[in-house]
PDB file of C-alpha atoms in Angstrom:
ATOM      1  CA  MET A   1      81.877 113.338 112.439  1.00 70.00           C
ATOM      2  CA  GLU A   2      78.293 112.007 111.502  1.00 88.00           C
ATOM      3  CA  VAL A   3      79.919 110.224 108.559  1.00 92.00           C
ATOM      4  CA  PHE A   4      81.572 108.170 111.460  1.00 96.00           C
ATOM      5  CA  GLY A   5      79.019 107.303 113.632  1.00 94.00           C
ATOM      6  CA  SER A   6      77.659 103.694 112.355  1.00 95.00           C
ATOM      7  CA  TYR A   7      81.608 102.405 112.470  1.00 96.00           C
ATOM      8  CA  LEU A   8      81.952 103.710 116.306  1.00 97.00           C
ATOM      9  CA  SER A   9      78.637 101.995 116.887  1.00 95.00           C
ATOM     10  CA  LYS A  10      80.158  98.884 116.269  1.00 96.00           C
ATOM     11  CA  ILE A  11      82.951  99.271 118.582  1.00 97.00           C
ATOM     12  CA  GLU A  12      81.269  96.996 121.543  1.00 96.00           C
ATOM     13  CA  ASN A  13      83.639  98.739 124.649  1.00 97.00           C
ATOM     14  CA  GLU A  14      82.622 101.953 125.568  1.00 97.00           C
ATOM     15  CA  ALA A  15      85.797 102.932 126.874  1.00 97.00           C
ATOM     16  CA  HIS A  16      87.510 102.055 123.346  1.00 97.00           C
ATOM     17  CA  ARG A  17      84.325 103.678 121.281  1.00 97.00           C
ATOM     18  CA  THR A  18      85.247 106.876 123.177  1.00 97.00           C
ATOM     19  CA  ARG A  19      89.050 106.913 122.898  1.00 97.00           C
ATOM     20  CA  MET A  20      88.476 106.339 118.997  1.00 98.00           C
ATOM     21  CA  ARG A  21      86.002 109.016 118.848  1.00 97.00           C
ATOM     22  CA  GLU A  22      88.378 111.207 120.795  1.00 97.00           C
ATOM     23  CA  VAL A  23      91.257 110.661 118.111  1.00 98.00           C
ATOM     24  CA  LEU A  24      88.837 111.219 115.260  1.00 98.00           C
ATOM     25  CA  GLU A  25      87.811 114.454 116.282  1.00 97.00           C
ATOM     26  CA  TRP A  26      91.090 115.716 117.253  1.00 98.00           C
ATOM     27  CA  VAL A  27      92.142 115.072 113.650  1.00 98.00           C
ATOM     28  CA  LYS A  28      88.759 116.712 112.240  1.00 97.00           C
ATOM     29  CA  ASN A  29      89.180 119.553 114.516  1.00 97.00           C
ATOM     30  CA  ARG A  30      93.023 120.061 113.897  1.00 98.00           C
ATOM     31  CA  PHE A  31      92.879 119.298 109.931  1.00 98.00           C
ATOM     32  CA  PRO A  32      89.092 120.274 109.429  1.00 97.00           C
ATOM     33  CA  HIS A  33      89.896 121.097 105.662  1.00 97.00           C
ATOM     34  CA  MET A  34      89.928 116.962 105.094  1.00 98.00           C
ATOM     35  CA  GLU A  35      87.322 115.058 103.998  1.00 97.00           C
ATOM     36  CA  THR A  36      86.289 112.168 105.977  1.00 97.00           C
ATOM     37  CA  LYS A  37      84.837 108.635 104.844  1.00 96.00           C
ATOM     38  CA  VAL A  38      84.847 105.111 105.540  1.00 97.00           C
ATOM     39  CA  ALA A  39      86.114 102.723 103.211  1.00 95.00           C
ATOM     40  CA  TRP A  40      87.599  99.228 103.611  1.00 94.00           C
ATOM     41  CA  ASN A  41      85.654  99.463 106.639  1.00 93.00           C
ATOM     42  CA  GLN A  42      87.899 102.410 108.455  1.00 96.00           C
ATOM     43  CA  PRO A  43      87.541 105.614 109.138  1.00 98.00           C
ATOM     44  CA  MET A  44      89.729 108.064 107.316  1.00 98.00           C
ATOM     45  CA  PHE A  45      90.543 111.203 105.951  1.00 98.00           C
ATOM     46  CA  THR A  46      91.833 112.447 102.577  1.00 98.00           C
ATOM     47  CA  ASP A  47      92.670 115.377 100.794  1.00 97.00           C
ATOM     48  CA  HIS A  48      91.960 116.587  97.397  1.00 96.00           C
ATOM     49  CA  GLY A  49      90.991 112.770  96.690  1.00 95.00           C
ATOM     50  CA  THR A  50      94.038 111.599  97.781  1.00 97.00           C
ATOM     51  CA  PHE A  51      94.425 109.001 100.890  1.00 97.00           C
ATOM     52  CA  ILE A  52      96.279 110.742 104.198  1.00 98.00           C
ATOM     53  CA  ILE A  53      95.361 108.657 106.945  1.00 98.00           C
ATOM     54  CA  ALA A  54      93.078 105.688 108.132  1.00 98.00           C
ATOM     55  CA  PHE A  55      92.192 104.297 111.650  1.00 98.00           C
ATOM     56  CA  SER A  56      90.749 100.899 112.646  1.00 97.00           C
ATOM     57  CA  ALA A  57      89.746  99.340 116.011  1.00 97.00           C
ATOM     58  CA  SER A  58      90.895  96.031 117.230  1.00 95.00           C
ATOM     59  CA  LYS A  59      90.122  94.160 120.390  1.00 95.00           C
ATOM     60  CA  GLN A  60      93.635  95.131 122.203  1.00 96.00           C
ATOM     61  CA  HIS A  61      94.444  98.166 119.942  1.00 97.00           C
ATOM     62  CA  PHE A  62      93.894 100.580 117.283  1.00 98.00           C
ATOM     63  CA  SER A  63      95.688 100.651 114.020  1.00 98.00           C
ATOM     64  CA  VAL A  64      96.649 104.018 112.568  1.00 98.00           C
ATOM     65  CA  ALA A  65      97.579 103.674 108.746  1.00 98.00           C
ATOM     66  CA  PRO A  66      99.205 106.428 106.981  1.00 98.00           C
ATOM     67  CA  GLU A  67     100.893 104.825 103.941  1.00 96.00           C
ATOM     68  CA  GLN A  68     104.219 102.831 104.168  1.00 96.00           C
ATOM     69  CA  ALA A  69     106.073 106.261 103.001  1.00 97.00           C
ATOM     70  CA  ALA A  70     105.122 107.569 106.478  1.00 97.00           C
ATOM     71  CA  ILE A  71     105.722 104.842 108.439  1.00 97.00           C
ATOM     72  CA  GLU A  72     109.295 104.537 107.014  1.00 96.00           C
ATOM     73  CA  LYS A  73     109.967 108.251 107.756  1.00 97.00           C
ATOM     74  CA  PHE A  74     108.697 108.119 111.155  1.00 98.00           C
ATOM     75  CA  SER A  75     109.454 104.591 112.228  1.00 97.00           C
ATOM     76  CA  ALA A  76     111.960 105.789 114.936  1.00 97.00           C
ATOM     77  CA  GLU A  77     109.504 108.389 116.255  1.00 97.00           C
ATOM     78  CA  ILE A  78     106.874 105.440 116.244  1.00 98.00           C
ATOM     79  CA  ASN A  79     109.213 103.206 118.005  1.00 96.00           C
ATOM     80  CA  LYS A  80     110.246 105.975 120.477  1.00 96.00           C
ATOM     81  CA  SER A  81     106.482 106.059 121.199  1.00 96.00           C
ATOM     82  CA  GLY A  82     106.330 102.698 122.498  1.00 96.00           C
ATOM     83  CA  TYR A  83     104.107 101.547 119.492  1.00 98.00           C
ATOM     84  CA  SER A  84     104.378  98.593 117.735  1.00 97.00           C
ATOM     85  CA  GLN A  85     104.390  98.995 113.778  1.00 97.00           C
ATOM     86  CA  SER A  86     104.436  96.745 110.318  1.00 96.00           C
ATOM     87  CA  SER A  87     104.822  98.254 106.954  1.00 93.00           C
ATOM     88  CA  ASN A  88     101.676  99.740 106.767  1.00 94.00           C
ATOM     89  CA  ILE A  89     100.039 100.548 110.059  1.00 97.00           C
ATOM     90  CA  PHE A  90     100.900 101.288 113.517  1.00 98.00           C
ATOM     91  CA  ARG A  91      99.357 100.474 116.847  1.00 98.00           C
ATOM     92  CA  ILE A  92      98.397 101.900 119.827  1.00 98.00           C
ATOM     93  CA  ARG A  93      96.963  99.918 122.518  1.00 98.00           C
ATOM     94  CA  TRP A  94      94.268 101.270 123.934  1.00 97.00           C
ATOM     95  CA  GLU A  95      95.636 102.109 127.210  1.00 96.00           C
ATOM     96  CA  GLU A  96      98.597 103.771 125.936  1.00 96.00           C
ATOM     97  CA  PRO A  97      98.849 107.696 125.494  1.00 96.00           C
ATOM     98  CA  VAL A  98      98.200 108.833 121.695  1.00 97.00           C
ATOM     99  CA  ASP A  99     101.143 110.732 120.853  1.00 97.00           C
ATOM    100  CA  PHE A 100      99.249 113.507 119.120  1.00 98.00           C
ATOM    101  CA  SER A 101     102.458 115.329 118.192  1.00 97.00           C
ATOM    102  CA  LEU A 102     103.607 112.354 116.332  1.00 98.00           C
ATOM    103  CA  LEU A 103      99.950 112.049 114.659  1.00 98.00           C
ATOM    104  CA  GLU A 104     100.354 115.440 113.540  1.00 98.00           C
ATOM    105  CA  GLN A 105     104.058 115.554 112.049  1.00 98.00           C
ATOM    106  CA  ILE A 106     102.598 112.176 110.000  1.00 98.00           C
ATOM    107  CA  ILE A 107      99.041 113.890 108.670  1.00 98.00           C
ATOM    108  CA  GLN A 108     101.410 116.913 107.960  1.00 98.00           C
ATOM    109  CA  TYR A 109     104.211 115.132 106.235  1.00 98.00           C
ATOM    110  CA  ASN A 110     101.356 113.274 104.120  1.00 98.00           C
ATOM    111  CA  LEU A 111      99.744 116.586 103.361  1.00 98.00           C
ATOM    112  CA  LYS A 112     102.767 117.811 102.067  1.00 97.00           C
ATOM    113  CA  GLU A 113     104.315 115.020 100.165  1.00 96.00           C
ATOM    114  CA  LYS A 114     100.973 114.185  98.327  1.00 97.00           C
ATOM    115  CA  ALA A 115      99.971 117.842  97.858  1.00 96.00           C
ATOM    116  CA  ASP A 116     100.457 117.043  93.812  1.00 95.00           C
ATOM    117  CA  CYS A 117      99.423 113.984  93.909  1.00 94.00           C
ATOM    118  CA  ALA A 118      96.468 112.816  91.683  1.00 92.00           C
ATOM    119  CA  SER A 119      95.741 109.386  92.787  1.00 93.00           C
ATOM    120  CA  PHE A 120      94.510 107.847  95.904  1.00 93.00           C
ATOM    121  CA  TRP A 121      97.299 105.726  96.998  1.00 92.00           C
ATOM    122  CA  ARG A 122     101.054 106.705  96.469  1.00 90.00           C
ATOM    123  CA  LYS A 123     102.673 105.232  93.191  1.00 83.00           C
TER     124      LYS A 123
END
């Protein structure tokens, strides 16, 4: 988690920083084989050099970016959890509960679908 230290230190609101750390730690603990990095000013997780998921903090929420294919696949579940979404991200307001089951499903989907992917992004 040290790789995310500089990113987390820039989140001014302590409660938001703690919440983001909890989410990132959950991902790392649940999927310890994934690599961690900060790119495009976002903490992200990769597997065999391919993008799996990224997060970013905003004033009112944090965004989850699993790529458009995963957003499309889980759009109904994202809506059911009460999160707003666009074609590439969904947003979890700081005061909303995190649906870790949904996060796990999305990450598992990306790991499976990108198991043979040789590029960073889907083509």
